[in-house]
Short mmCIF file of C-alpha atoms and ligand atoms in Angstrom, two decimals:
data_model
loop_
_atom_site.label_atom_id
_atom_site.label_comp_id
_atom_site.label_asym_id
_atom_site.label_seq_id
_atom_site.Cartn_x
_atom_site.Cartn_y
_atom_site.Cartn_z
CA MET A 1 14.55 -23.94 41.89
CA THR A 2 11.82 -25.95 40.03
CA MET A 3 9.49 -24.19 37.69
CA GLN A 4 6.73 -24.77 40.25
CA SER A 5 8.44 -23.00 43.00
CA THR A 6 9.46 -20.04 40.67
CA LEU A 7 5.89 -19.65 39.87
CA ALA A 8 4.75 -19.95 43.50
CA SER A 9 7.10 -17.14 44.55
CA LEU A 10 6.52 -14.93 41.51
CA ARG A 11 4.54 -12.26 43.34
CA ASP A 12 7.12 -12.02 46.12
CA THR A 13 9.98 -11.72 43.62
CA ASN A 14 8.04 -8.89 41.84
CA ALA A 15 7.31 -7.03 45.11
CA ARG A 16 11.06 -6.89 45.59
CA TYR A 17 12.20 -5.91 42.13
CA GLY A 18 9.23 -4.44 40.30
CA MET A 19 10.11 -6.09 37.08
CA PHE A 20 6.53 -7.12 35.86
CA HIS A 21 3.68 -4.88 34.64
CA ALA A 22 1.40 -7.99 34.46
CA MET A 23 1.87 -11.48 35.74
CA THR A 24 0.40 -14.84 35.06
CA GLU A 25 -2.49 -15.87 37.39
CA ASP A 26 -1.77 -19.50 36.69
CA THR A 27 0.86 -20.81 38.98
CA ASP A 28 0.73 -24.40 37.78
CA ALA A 29 3.63 -25.09 35.45
CA GLY A 30 1.72 -27.94 33.81
CA ASP A 31 3.54 -29.38 31.06
CA ALA A 32 5.67 -26.34 30.30
CA LYS A 33 9.26 -27.08 29.12
CA PHE A 34 10.51 -23.65 30.11
CA LEU A 35 9.51 -20.34 31.58
CA PHE A 36 9.74 -16.89 29.80
CA SER A 37 8.76 -13.32 30.18
CA ALA A 38 8.44 -10.68 27.53
CA LYS A 39 8.84 -6.91 27.31
CA ASP A 40 5.37 -5.17 27.63
CA ASN A 41 5.54 -3.89 24.16
CA LEU A 42 4.98 -7.38 22.67
CA THR A 43 1.25 -8.14 22.41
CA SER A 44 0.07 -11.13 24.54
CA MET A 45 -3.41 -12.62 24.56
CA ASP A 46 -3.68 -13.40 28.29
CA MET A 47 -2.14 -10.18 29.77
CA GLU A 48 -2.74 -6.45 29.53
CA THR A 49 -0.14 -4.93 27.17
CA CYS A 50 0.74 -1.15 27.82
CA ALA A 51 4.26 -0.65 26.61
CA GLY A 52 4.83 1.51 29.71
CA SER A 53 2.32 4.12 28.65
CA ARG A 54 -0.74 5.31 30.35
CA ILE A 55 -2.46 5.79 27.05
CA LEU A 56 -2.57 2.06 26.56
CA GLU A 57 -4.11 1.30 29.91
CA GLY A 58 -6.74 -1.40 29.76
CA TYR A 59 -5.49 -2.72 26.23
CA HIS A 60 -5.97 -6.51 26.21
CA PRO A 61 -4.80 -7.68 22.65
CA ASN A 62 -6.67 -10.46 21.15
CA PHE A 63 -3.61 -11.89 19.48
CA ASP A 64 -0.09 -12.86 20.43
CA ALA A 65 2.99 -11.29 18.85
CA THR A 66 4.72 -13.92 16.62
CA ALA A 67 7.82 -14.02 18.85
CA ILE A 68 5.59 -14.90 21.81
CA ALA A 69 3.42 -17.33 19.78
CA LYS A 70 6.72 -19.18 18.80
CA MET A 71 8.05 -19.29 22.24
CA ARG A 72 4.67 -20.84 23.42
CA ALA A 73 4.72 -23.24 20.61
CA ALA A 74 8.05 -24.42 21.62
CA GLY A 75 6.63 -25.28 25.11
CA GLY A 76 7.34 -21.99 26.85
CA LYS A 77 5.17 -20.60 29.56
CA LEU A 78 4.78 -16.79 29.57
CA ILE A 79 4.98 -15.72 33.12
CA GLY A 80 4.90 -11.98 32.93
CA LYS A 81 5.27 -8.78 30.89
CA THR A 82 8.15 -6.64 31.97
CA ASN A 83 8.20 -2.96 32.90
CA MET A 84 9.97 -0.65 30.39
CA ASP A 85 10.36 3.00 29.31
CA GLU A 86 7.11 4.29 27.60
CA PHE A 87 7.28 2.90 24.19
CA GLY A 88 11.04 2.24 24.63
CA PHE A 89 11.89 5.85 25.01
CA GLY A 90 14.65 5.75 27.52
CA THR A 91 17.85 4.25 28.93
CA PHE A 92 16.85 3.62 32.51
CA SER A 93 13.27 2.31 32.52
CA ALA A 94 12.46 5.41 34.56
CA ASN A 95 10.25 7.05 31.78
CA SER A 96 7.33 4.92 32.72
CA ALA A 97 3.63 5.39 33.74
CA TYR A 98 4.03 2.21 35.81
CA GLU A 99 6.51 0.66 38.14
CA ILE A 100 10.26 1.19 37.63
CA PRO A 101 12.22 -1.98 38.03
CA ARG A 102 15.03 -2.02 40.52
CA ASN A 103 18.49 -3.49 39.92
CA PRO A 104 18.95 -6.93 41.42
CA PHE A 105 22.43 -5.98 42.62
CA ASP A 106 21.33 -2.76 44.28
CA LEU A 107 17.66 -1.80 44.67
CA GLU A 108 18.64 1.90 44.59
CA ARG A 109 19.89 1.64 41.18
CA SER A 110 18.50 1.35 37.67
CA CYS A 111 18.14 -1.78 35.52
CA GLY A 112 18.87 0.09 32.50
CA GLY A 113 16.52 0.61 29.62
CA SER A 114 14.28 0.40 27.82
CA SER A 115 14.02 -3.46 28.38
CA GLY A 116 14.93 -2.97 32.09
CA GLY A 117 12.16 -5.20 33.54
CA SER A 118 13.47 -8.03 31.14
CA ALA A 119 17.08 -7.75 32.31
CA CYS A 120 15.99 -7.71 35.89
CA ALA A 121 13.85 -10.80 35.41
CA ALA A 122 16.50 -12.57 33.45
CA MET A 123 18.92 -11.93 36.39
CA ALA A 124 16.50 -12.46 39.30
CA ILE A 125 14.48 -15.41 38.25
CA GLU A 126 16.57 -18.61 37.68
CA ASP A 127 16.03 -20.89 34.70
CA HIS A 128 13.99 -18.31 32.81
CA VAL A 129 14.68 -16.17 29.72
CA SER A 130 13.17 -12.81 28.83
CA LEU A 131 12.32 -11.24 25.45
CA GLY A 132 13.49 -7.81 25.08
CA VAL A 133 13.34 -5.18 22.12
CA SER A 134 16.05 -2.88 21.00
CA THR A 135 15.83 0.25 18.92
CA GLY A 136 18.99 1.98 20.03
CA GLY A 137 20.44 -0.21 22.57
CA SER A 138 17.50 -1.34 24.74
CA ILE A 139 18.74 -4.96 25.07
CA CYS A 140 22.35 -4.41 25.45
CA CYS A 141 22.19 -1.63 27.96
CA PRO A 142 20.00 -3.30 30.53
CA ALA A 143 21.84 -6.66 29.91
CA SER A 144 25.07 -4.85 30.92
CA PHE A 145 23.51 -3.10 34.02
CA CYS A 146 22.06 -6.39 35.31
CA GLY A 147 24.99 -8.52 34.49
CA VAL A 148 23.23 -10.92 31.91
CA TYR A 149 23.82 -11.97 28.41
CA GLY A 150 21.57 -10.12 25.81
CA ILE A 151 21.39 -10.27 21.99
CA ALA A 152 19.69 -8.08 19.45
CA PRO A 153 19.79 -10.16 16.32
CA THR A 154 20.01 -8.94 12.73
CA TYR A 155 17.15 -6.65 11.69
CA GLY A 156 14.61 -8.84 9.97
CA ARG A 157 15.67 -12.13 11.74
CA VAL A 158 12.71 -12.18 14.06
CA SER A 159 9.22 -11.08 12.96
CA ARG A 160 7.97 -7.82 14.48
CA TYR A 161 4.37 -8.68 14.15
CA GLY A 162 2.63 -7.75 17.36
CA LEU A 163 5.47 -5.39 18.44
CA ILE A 164 4.29 -1.98 19.41
CA ASP A 165 6.52 0.01 17.08
CA TYR A 166 8.93 2.69 18.25
CA GLY A 167 11.14 3.06 15.07
CA ASN A 168 10.15 0.55 12.48
CA SER A 169 13.48 0.60 10.55
CA LEU A 170 15.31 -0.04 13.82
CA ASP A 171 13.29 -2.22 16.08
CA LYS A 172 14.54 -5.82 16.74
CA ILE A 173 13.32 -8.47 19.27
CA GLY A 174 15.93 -10.49 21.09
CA ILE A 175 16.67 -12.39 24.17
CA LEU A 176 18.25 -11.89 27.66
CA SER A 177 19.51 -14.64 29.93
CA THR A 178 22.12 -15.59 32.44
CA LYS A 179 23.25 -18.40 30.20
CA ALA A 180 25.00 -17.64 26.91
CA GLY A 181 23.57 -20.94 25.39
CA ASP A 182 20.03 -19.72 25.76
CA LEU A 183 20.61 -16.89 23.32
CA ARG A 184 21.42 -19.42 20.53
CA LYS A 185 18.63 -21.64 21.45
CA TYR A 186 15.85 -19.15 21.66
CA ILE A 187 16.90 -16.90 18.74
CA GLY A 188 16.59 -20.14 16.94
CA VAL A 189 13.10 -20.60 18.38
CA MET A 190 11.97 -17.13 17.25
CA ALA A 191 13.70 -16.64 13.93
CA GLY A 192 12.23 -16.93 10.57
CA ARG A 193 10.15 -15.08 7.78
CA ASP A 194 6.68 -14.26 8.84
CA GLU A 195 3.99 -13.52 6.31
CA LYS A 196 2.45 -11.14 8.72
CA ASP A 197 5.64 -8.87 8.86
CA PRO A 198 6.87 -7.74 5.45
CA THR A 199 10.22 -6.64 7.01
CA SER A 200 11.01 -10.06 8.43
CA CYS A 201 13.35 -11.70 5.88
CA VAL A 202 13.86 -14.88 4.00
CA GLN A 203 17.19 -15.49 5.68
CA PRO A 204 20.24 -17.58 6.00
CA GLU A 205 19.63 -20.30 8.53
CA LEU A 206 21.32 -20.03 11.88
CA ARG A 207 24.14 -22.54 11.78
CA SER A 208 24.85 -24.58 14.91
CA GLY A 209 28.45 -25.37 16.02
CA MET A 210 31.13 -23.23 17.05
CA VAL A 211 33.04 -20.65 14.94
CA ARG A 212 36.48 -19.73 15.97
CA VAL A 213 36.93 -16.04 16.57
CA LYS A 214 40.31 -14.89 15.56
CA SER A 215 40.27 -11.14 15.77
CA VAL A 216 38.23 -8.21 17.19
CA ALA A 217 38.42 -4.58 16.33
CA VAL A 218 38.08 -1.94 19.06
CA PRO A 219 36.95 1.54 17.63
CA LYS A 220 39.07 4.27 19.19
CA ASP A 221 35.99 6.38 19.71
CA GLY A 222 34.45 3.51 21.55
CA ILE A 223 36.93 3.78 24.37
CA GLN A 224 36.57 7.43 25.06
CA GLY A 225 34.51 8.94 27.87
CA LEU A 226 34.33 5.78 30.08
CA SER A 227 34.17 5.86 33.82
CA LYS A 228 37.28 4.55 35.51
CA ASP A 229 35.59 1.26 36.52
CA VAL A 230 34.32 0.44 33.06
CA GLU A 231 37.65 1.40 31.56
CA SER A 232 39.80 -0.90 33.76
CA THR A 233 37.36 -3.82 33.53
CA PHE A 234 37.31 -3.46 29.74
CA LYS A 235 41.00 -3.36 29.68
CA ALA A 236 41.28 -6.47 31.64
CA SER A 237 38.70 -8.15 29.38
CA LEU A 238 40.78 -7.30 26.38
CA GLU A 239 43.78 -9.01 28.10
CA MET A 240 41.58 -11.93 28.66
CA LEU A 241 40.51 -12.22 25.08
CA LYS A 242 44.22 -12.00 24.00
CA SER A 243 44.97 -14.97 26.33
CA MET A 244 42.18 -16.87 24.51
CA GLY A 245 44.32 -16.47 21.31
CA ILE A 246 42.22 -13.65 19.90
CA ASP A 247 43.99 -10.67 18.13
CA VAL A 248 42.67 -7.26 19.52
CA GLU A 249 43.30 -4.29 17.28
CA GLU A 250 42.37 -0.63 17.64
CA VAL A 251 40.69 0.81 14.62
CA ASP A 252 39.39 4.10 13.27
CA MET A 253 35.64 4.34 12.57
CA PRO A 254 35.28 7.97 11.73
CA SER A 255 31.43 7.90 11.45
CA PHE A 256 30.99 6.53 15.09
CA LYS A 257 30.59 9.90 16.71
CA TYR A 258 27.91 11.01 14.40
CA ALA A 259 25.69 8.05 15.07
CA ILE A 260 23.91 9.49 18.18
CA PRO A 261 22.55 12.68 16.45
CA ALA A 262 21.63 10.66 13.39
CA TYR A 263 19.85 8.06 15.51
CA TYR A 264 17.82 10.61 17.46
CA VAL A 265 16.55 12.25 14.27
CA LEU A 266 15.54 8.97 12.72
CA ALA A 267 14.14 7.35 15.88
CA THR A 268 12.06 10.26 16.77
CA SER A 269 10.91 10.80 13.19
CA GLU A 270 9.58 7.19 13.09
CA ALA A 271 8.27 7.36 16.68
CA SER A 272 6.18 10.42 16.04
CA THR A 273 4.29 8.89 13.14
CA ASN A 274 3.86 5.73 15.13
CA LEU A 275 2.32 7.49 18.11
CA ALA A 276 -0.27 9.08 15.94
CA ARG A 277 -2.56 6.05 16.25
CA TYR A 278 -3.11 6.65 19.93
CA VAL A 279 -6.13 8.87 20.09
CA GLY A 280 -8.38 7.19 22.61
CA MET A 281 -10.48 5.27 20.01
CA ARG A 282 -8.88 2.01 19.10
CA TYR A 283 -6.62 0.92 21.95
CA GLY A 284 -6.47 1.56 25.63
CA MET A 285 -7.60 4.71 27.29
CA GLN A 286 -11.01 5.81 26.04
CA GLU A 287 -12.65 7.74 28.90
CA GLY A 288 -12.46 11.29 27.26
CA ASP A 289 -15.34 13.55 26.83
CA LEU A 290 -17.05 12.43 23.70
CA SER A 291 -19.11 15.62 23.27
CA LEU A 292 -15.97 17.37 22.34
CA LYS A 293 -15.11 17.93 18.63
CA PHE A 294 -12.96 15.05 17.44
CA ASP A 295 -9.59 16.81 17.43
CA ASP A 296 -10.16 18.27 20.86
CA TYR A 297 -11.03 14.79 22.07
CA PHE A 298 -7.86 13.36 20.57
CA SER A 299 -5.85 16.20 22.16
CA SER A 300 -7.29 15.75 25.51
CA ILE A 301 -6.62 12.02 25.62
CA ARG A 302 -3.09 12.55 24.16
CA SER A 303 -2.21 15.23 26.71
CA GLU A 304 -3.27 13.06 29.60
CA GLY A 305 -2.08 9.68 28.26
CA PHE A 306 1.33 10.41 26.95
CA GLY A 307 4.36 11.08 29.42
CA ASP A 308 6.77 13.86 29.03
CA GLU A 309 9.41 11.97 27.16
CA ALA A 310 6.87 10.77 24.54
CA LYS A 311 5.60 14.31 24.12
CA ARG A 312 9.24 15.57 23.66
CA ARG A 313 9.84 12.87 21.03
CA ILE A 314 6.60 13.73 19.14
CA LEU A 315 7.76 17.35 19.01
CA LEU A 316 11.29 16.55 17.85
CA GLY A 317 10.20 13.93 15.23
CA THR A 318 7.48 16.08 13.88
CA PHE A 319 9.96 18.93 13.41
CA THR A 320 12.61 16.83 11.70
CA ARG A 321 10.02 15.67 9.16
CA MET A 322 8.54 18.94 8.32
CA VAL A 323 8.60 20.31 4.83
CA GLY A 324 11.52 22.67 4.70
CA TYR A 325 13.49 20.84 7.38
CA ARG A 326 13.27 17.32 6.05
CA ASP A 327 16.24 17.51 3.86
CA ARG A 328 18.27 19.18 6.53
CA TYR A 329 17.65 16.62 9.18
CA TYR A 330 15.80 13.45 8.15
CA ALA A 331 17.47 12.96 4.77
CA LYS A 332 20.81 13.91 6.14
CA ALA A 333 20.46 11.39 9.07
CA ARG A 334 19.79 8.75 6.57
CA GLN A 335 23.01 9.50 4.79
CA VAL A 336 24.91 9.32 8.09
CA ARG A 337 23.30 5.97 8.79
CA GLN A 338 24.73 4.73 5.52
CA LEU A 339 28.17 5.84 6.47
CA VAL A 340 27.94 4.10 9.83
CA ILE A 341 27.02 0.85 8.00
CA ASP A 342 29.92 1.36 5.51
CA ASP A 343 32.34 1.78 8.40
CA TYR A 344 31.27 -1.45 10.11
CA LYS A 345 31.21 -3.31 6.76
CA SER A 346 34.86 -2.27 6.08
CA VAL A 347 36.06 -3.11 9.54
CA LEU A 348 34.33 -6.47 9.40
CA LYS A 349 36.02 -7.40 6.25
CA ASP A 350 39.32 -7.91 8.19
CA HIS A 351 37.87 -8.69 11.70
CA ASP A 352 35.32 -11.15 12.99
CA LEU A 353 33.74 -8.73 15.44
CA VAL A 354 33.67 -5.12 16.60
CA LEU A 355 34.09 -4.71 20.35
CA THR A 356 33.37 -1.82 22.82
CA PRO A 357 32.11 -1.60 26.37
CA THR A 358 28.31 -1.69 26.22
CA MET A 359 27.79 1.29 28.41
CA PRO A 360 30.21 4.02 29.53
CA PHE A 361 29.25 3.60 33.24
CA VAL A 362 27.70 0.95 35.53
CA ALA A 363 24.05 1.21 36.59
CA PRO A 364 23.43 4.72 37.96
CA ARG A 365 21.40 5.44 41.18
CA PHE A 366 17.90 6.77 40.80
CA ASP A 367 18.82 10.07 42.36
CA GLU A 368 21.60 10.46 39.79
CA ILE A 369 19.17 9.78 36.95
CA GLU A 370 16.85 12.43 38.21
CA ARG A 371 19.60 14.94 37.92
CA MET A 372 20.39 14.05 34.34
CA THR A 373 19.10 16.17 31.38
CA ALA A 374 17.37 14.61 28.46
CA LEU A 375 20.54 15.22 26.47
CA GLU A 376 22.81 13.55 28.96
CA SER A 377 20.70 10.42 29.02
CA TYR A 378 20.69 10.45 25.05
CA LYS A 379 24.43 10.62 25.02
CA ALA A 380 24.79 7.71 27.39
CA ASP A 381 23.88 5.48 24.42
CA TYR A 382 26.85 6.38 22.22
CA LEU A 383 28.21 2.88 22.21
CA THR A 384 24.96 0.93 21.70
CA VAL A 385 23.41 3.33 18.98
CA PRO A 386 25.91 2.74 16.27
CA PRO A 387 25.32 -1.06 15.83
CA ASN A 388 21.68 -0.49 16.10
CA LEU A 389 21.75 1.89 13.21
CA THR A 390 23.45 -0.69 11.05
CA GLY A 391 20.85 -3.42 11.63
CA MET A 392 23.76 -5.81 12.58
CA PRO A 393 23.44 -8.35 15.30
CA HIS A 394 25.03 -7.27 18.51
CA MET A 395 25.33 -8.77 22.08
CA SER A 396 26.19 -7.64 25.46
CA VAL A 397 28.40 -10.16 27.42
CA PRO A 398 28.98 -9.70 31.19
CA CYS A 399 32.74 -9.06 31.62
CA GLY A 400 33.33 -7.93 35.25
CA TYR A 401 32.22 -6.00 38.35
CA ASP A 402 33.21 -2.68 39.87
CA GLY A 403 34.21 -1.97 43.39
CA ASN A 404 30.56 -1.99 44.47
CA GLY A 405 29.86 -5.26 42.85
CA MET A 406 27.93 -3.62 40.00
CA PRO A 407 28.14 -5.45 36.67
CA VAL A 408 30.08 -4.27 33.67
CA GLY A 409 29.29 -5.51 30.03
CA MET A 410 31.03 -5.56 26.86
CA GLN A 411 29.32 -5.41 23.42
CA PHE A 412 30.28 -7.48 20.32
CA VAL A 413 28.98 -6.65 16.92
CA ALA A 414 28.99 -9.06 13.90
CA ASP A 415 28.12 -8.58 10.30
CA HIS A 416 24.55 -9.04 9.18
CA TRP A 417 23.22 -12.63 9.57
CA ASN A 418 26.39 -13.74 11.35
CA GLU A 419 24.79 -14.45 14.80
CA GLU A 420 26.77 -17.59 15.14
CA VAL A 421 30.06 -15.71 15.63
CA LEU A 422 28.35 -13.93 18.56
CA PHE A 423 26.90 -17.13 20.02
CA SER A 424 30.44 -18.79 19.71
CA MET A 425 32.19 -15.80 21.35
CA ALA A 426 29.79 -15.59 24.29
CA GLU A 427 29.94 -19.45 24.88
CA ASP A 428 33.71 -19.33 24.73
CA TRP A 429 33.85 -16.40 27.15
CA GLU A 430 31.35 -17.91 29.45
CA ALA A 431 33.47 -21.04 30.00
CA GLY A 432 36.19 -18.85 31.71
CA PHE A 433 33.95 -16.19 33.40
CA GLU A 434 32.39 -16.39 36.73
CA LEU A 435 28.97 -14.86 36.46
CA ARG A 436 27.77 -13.47 39.75
CA ARG A 437 24.14 -13.46 41.00
CA PRO A 438 23.05 -10.91 43.61
CA SER A 439 22.86 -12.17 47.12
CA ALA A 440 19.05 -12.22 47.86
N1 LIG B 1 17.91 4.85 24.88
C1 LIG B 1 17.54 4.86 23.31
C2 LIG B 1 16.26 5.77 23.12
O1 LIG B 1 15.78 6.24 24.10
C3 LIG B 1 17.28 3.46 23.00
C4 LIG B 1 15.99 2.91 23.33
C5 LIG B 1 15.57 1.63 22.57
O2 LIG B 1 16.46 0.79 22.05
N2 LIG B 1 14.24 1.32 22.65
O3 LIG B 1 15.81 5.90 22.08
#
C-alpha cells in the first residue's frame, strides 16, 4: 500500500477497528517520509486530545508534545490519535469515554491497554508506526495482544513534555510497529534531553550495530499462572532462543511478587494528584453551572467528567498519601520499588536480558472483560509491572499464536540505557519468525 492509499482508506479502516479518537482531515501524503499515529494522551496541535476522558472533551492543545514534534521534524505525518483507557487507567482499553478499539485478529476481543488503539493501528495499517505510553505495561500488553513489536525505553530517554501525566515517576513514551527495525529507528528520532522536561536525561547515545545476546534469565515467578497456550508458546520460544545459541537460565527474583501492590500504590498516588488539575476551568469540559460556589462547580464537573476507574484511582491514591497512612503505604511502596530495582540489577550483572511472557493470557473477549473485577484486571499486569517500576527499557516481541490464531508475546528487559541489546535481540528474532497479519 502507498501512503496515499493508506490515507484514502483511513476512515474505512477506522470504521472496522475503532483505533482512532481523531484522524487527519488531510488525505494528501504530500512530501511526508512516513506515517505515524500517537496515543491520545500526547498533545497535538491539529487534533483534539482527550486521553480517553470525557473531562477533556473539546481540548485542542496549542502545542505538540516533544515526541510528536520530533517525529514531524523527521518527516512524519501524524494520521491519528489513538483510543486508550482514560488517562491510561486500564489493561484492555475498555475504560474509555470514547470508542473501544477492536483486535485486528478477532473483532470480539480487546487490543489490550492502555495503548490499545496504538497497537491496533500498528498492526492494521501497513508501513506505519504508532507512539504509545507505558506506566505499568501499556505498551507491551497491547503489543502482545495485537502481535506487534513494542518498546518502552529507559525512563528519561524520551521527553515527556506534552504527555498528559498518569504517574510522573513511571510514564515513558515508546513505539509500536510490525517491524523490529522501526523501534530502533524511531526511538532514535524521539530520544534526547529536552529543556522542557526536567526528567528527560542527558543520556548515553543509542549505539547502532548489533550486540550479541549470550544469555537470558527467566524469573521463576514470571512463569507461574500462565494460560496453557501462553505457557506452551513461551516454552517453544525458549527452545528457539537456545537454538540461536543463547543460554536460558531460570532465576529467583524474590521481589517480583510484591511489584503489583507497590505499583498500584505508587501509580494511584501520583495519578490522584495529577487529576486535581481537571476542574472545568483550564482544559476541556467547561459547561458547568457557574453560579455555583467554586468547589461545588468543580465537584459537579468532576462527577460528570471522570469515568468510574478514574474515580476509583482518585480515592485509592488520596488514601495512600494521607497523613497517618503515608508511611504505611506510599513510603513502603517506594522501598519495595527499590528492592525490585536491586533484583533486576543483580540478575542483569550475569545475564544480558530478563525474559518472561508479556501477558499471562491472549487477548480476552469483551464479554470476559466485563465479568472481571478491578482486582482481577490489576493482577493481569504482574509480568509488565515489575520492569516498569525499575525504569528499565523493555520490549514485547511476538513469539507465536494460540489455537485460535491469537498472538502471544514475550517480554525482554535490559538494564538502564541498554536499548541496543533489546533492538538486537528483536532483530535477530525477527529474522527467524514468521509474523502474521490478520486476514482482512
Ligand atoms: N494496566 C496498568 C494500569 O492500569 C498499566 C497502565 C499503563 O501502563 N498506563 O495502571
